[in-house]
Amino acid sequence: MTLSCFELGERMLSVDETLEALAAMTPPPVTTRRVSLASACGGVLAVDVMSPIDVPQNTNAAMDGIALAWPDDVPGGDMRVDVVGDVLAGTRLTTSLALGGAVRITTGAPLPAGADTVVMSEQLVDSGIPDRIRVEHSERVRRGQNVRQAGEDIARGEHALSAGTRLRPQHLGLLASLGYAEVEIFRSLRVAVFSTGDEVTAPGESLPPAGIYDTNRFSLQGLLSRLGCEVIDLGILQDNLDSMRVSLAAAAHEADMVVTSGGVSVGQADWVKPALTAIGELGLWRIAMRPGRPLAFGRIHQTGGVTVPFFGLPGNPVAVMVTFLQFVQPMLRRMQGEHDWQPSRLTALAGEPLKSREGRVDYHRGIYTSDDAGQLWVRTTGRQGSGILSSMVAANCLIEIGDGCAAVEAGTPVTIQPFGDLT
Ligand code: AMP
Ligand code: MG
């Protein structure tokens, strides 16, 4: 039975339970569209791709030089060869090469039938006789050298890429090598983003005496756009139940997901949860992690039984980024058609003792390095308060201390999540 977070009640959930519940609650992937290859970078492939051709199409020269059938009995030292023609890249010899003959060939040109070996130009010297060339150190030549076989990269009919692959530059190159000018990808997700809080002030405005500049809307927009989402920036919401209710409901009309930050705790000015319950339902909101509490996940109801996933992230800027990376990112990736995504993880030795507590997952901001022996080490960036965003700026990874661990001693292994595509 799948775990639905709408049956979890008020219990504190572990990070793993939360991930499982969120996976079960993820809406199916969005619709697909055909785009030109040049504009597909960062998109998620919607179909499996088979190769319609051999890549490369022909067995061809990997070097400039001469192509020939390499004889069985090579004298060693200098060897004289008759050159019977030229094959430049883009042309091909239609006749078969006679035994003992050679053609001058350039890199990428198809090997003539009968040839199996390319000797590079650097090993060739003029013999003084027209159309005759000397191969130096013929004992060093190996039959089949400097030749790229037809289909050695991808053979015709071979499975080249799987649906659900996020397209990086190398994927575009590979699709182009198969001759595809267009590709079917999932359409981009539209994500509505709000900040909340009477003290939260838009950058560019003067800072009121009790104000704080709106940080989260900008880090969230950066994260979302790097993930290929279209951001609907809905500004800052005041700490007011009615305006939140109305704004969240309106946002759900135009977005595939709604994300807010702040106002999700149990203080007097925290209206996100009541607003959500008025227009949808609250799923989970207590997760055993630090930073990252409180975080609310739920769904906003639309007419026709449609629901839009909602994340109410914490207010503190580090907590916003950490919870986005751990929970919002996997859900968005699934909705974009990328299945089974996991953050990349490495193991490093702790360069200092690290504080944690059993029963919760701690995410410290870390800097990992490699020593002369190739061993990874990680230290924290210093102060770890969830409002200290400079810790994210200084970091190149999150140090993930599992909930079974009370503390990490210096010199012991610890898991790190290196910053990747988004950070
Ligand atoms: P809250 O959960 O609304 O009580 O917010 C927790 C802390 O995060 C408070 O100190 C807020 O001022 C701060 N905070 C909330 N939203 C933002 C934001 N958009 N940018 C920067 N700080 C924020
Ligand atoms: Mg607030």
Tab-separated table of N, CA and C in Angstrom, residues 14-16 18-19 22 257 287 289 292 295 311 313 322-332 363:
chain	number	residue	atom	x	y	z
A	14	SER	N	10.129	11.139	9.343
A	14	SER	CA	11.554	11.145	9.002
A	14	SER	C	11.698	11.689	7.580
A	15	VAL	N	12.919	12.044	7.224
A	15	VAL	CA	13.172	12.537	5.871
A	15	VAL	C	12.790	11.471	4.842
A	16	ASP	N	13.145	10.209	5.125
A	16	ASP	CA	12.834	9.133	4.169
A	16	ASP	C	11.328	8.931	4.021
A	18	THR	N	9.107	11.159	4.459
A	18	THR	CA	8.610	12.330	3.731
A	18	THR	C	8.825	12.153	2.232
A	19	LEU	N	10.019	11.704	1.871
A	19	LEU	CA	10.314	11.517	0.445
A	19	LEU	C	9.374	10.478	-0.166
A	22	LEU	N	5.908	12.015	-0.489
A	22	LEU	CA	5.850	13.001	-1.571
A	22	LEU	C	5.876	12.314	-2.933
A	257	MET	N	2.446	24.105	-9.834
A	257	MET	CA	2.812	23.959	-8.427
A	257	MET	C	2.878	25.358	-7.826
A	287	ILE	N	8.753	17.528	9.871
A	287	ILE	CA	9.797	16.630	9.358
A	287	ILE	C	11.011	16.723	10.280
A	289	MET	N	14.244	17.129	10.661
A	289	MET	CA	15.450	17.583	9.954
A	289	MET	C	15.856	18.958	10.458
A	292	GLY	N	15.055	23.236	8.295
A	292	GLY	CA	13.977	22.836	7.403
A	292	GLY	C	12.625	22.765	8.075
A	295	LEU	N	7.891	22.825	7.484
A	295	LEU	CA	7.617	22.808	6.052
A	295	LEU	C	6.230	22.202	5.874
A	311	PHE	N	3.826	23.671	-1.765
A	311	PHE	CA	4.868	23.614	-0.741
A	311	PHE	C	4.896	24.955	-0.001
A	313	LEU	N	7.309	26.515	2.252
A	313	LEU	CA	8.663	26.322	2.777
A	313	LEU	C	8.863	27.208	4.002
A	322	VAL	N	17.597	24.431	1.447
A	322	VAL	CA	17.797	23.013	1.794
A	322	VAL	C	16.509	22.217	1.532
A	323	THR	N	15.372	22.736	1.940
A	323	THR	CA	14.128	21.985	1.727
A	323	THR	C	13.772	21.931	0.242
A	324	PHE	N	14.074	22.994	-0.481
A	324	PHE	CA	13.828	22.937	-1.922
A	324	PHE	C	14.647	21.800	-2.524
A	325	LEU	N	15.946	21.780	-2.196
A	325	LEU	CA	16.830	20.774	-2.809
A	325	LEU	C	16.398	19.358	-2.444
A	326	GLN	N	15.967	19.154	-1.188
A	326	GLN	CA	15.663	17.790	-0.741
A	326	GLN	C	14.266	17.323	-1.155
A	327	PHE	N	13.287	18.230	-1.175
A	327	PHE	CA	11.899	17.779	-1.359
A	327	PHE	C	11.219	18.348	-2.610
A	328	VAL	N	11.385	19.646	-2.840
A	328	VAL	CA	10.681	20.245	-3.991
A	328	VAL	C	11.337	19.760	-5.285
A	329	GLN	N	12.652	19.755	-5.284
A	329	GLN	CA	13.384	19.328	-6.490
A	329	GLN	C	12.973	17.921	-6.961
A	330	PRO	N	12.976	16.896	-6.078
A	330	PRO	CA	12.595	15.562	-6.582
A	330	PRO	C	11.182	15.534	-7.147
A	331	MET	N	10.250	16.283	-6.506
A	331	MET	CA	8.881	16.261	-7.033
A	331	MET	C	8.808	16.942	-8.398
A	332	LEU	N	9.478	18.078	-8.533
A	332	LEU	CA	9.445	18.768	-9.835
A	332	LEU	C	10.082	17.902	-10.911
A	363	TYR	N	21.646	18.941	7.963
A	363	TYR	CA	22.304	19.340	6.707
A	363	TYR	C	23.201	20.536	7.008
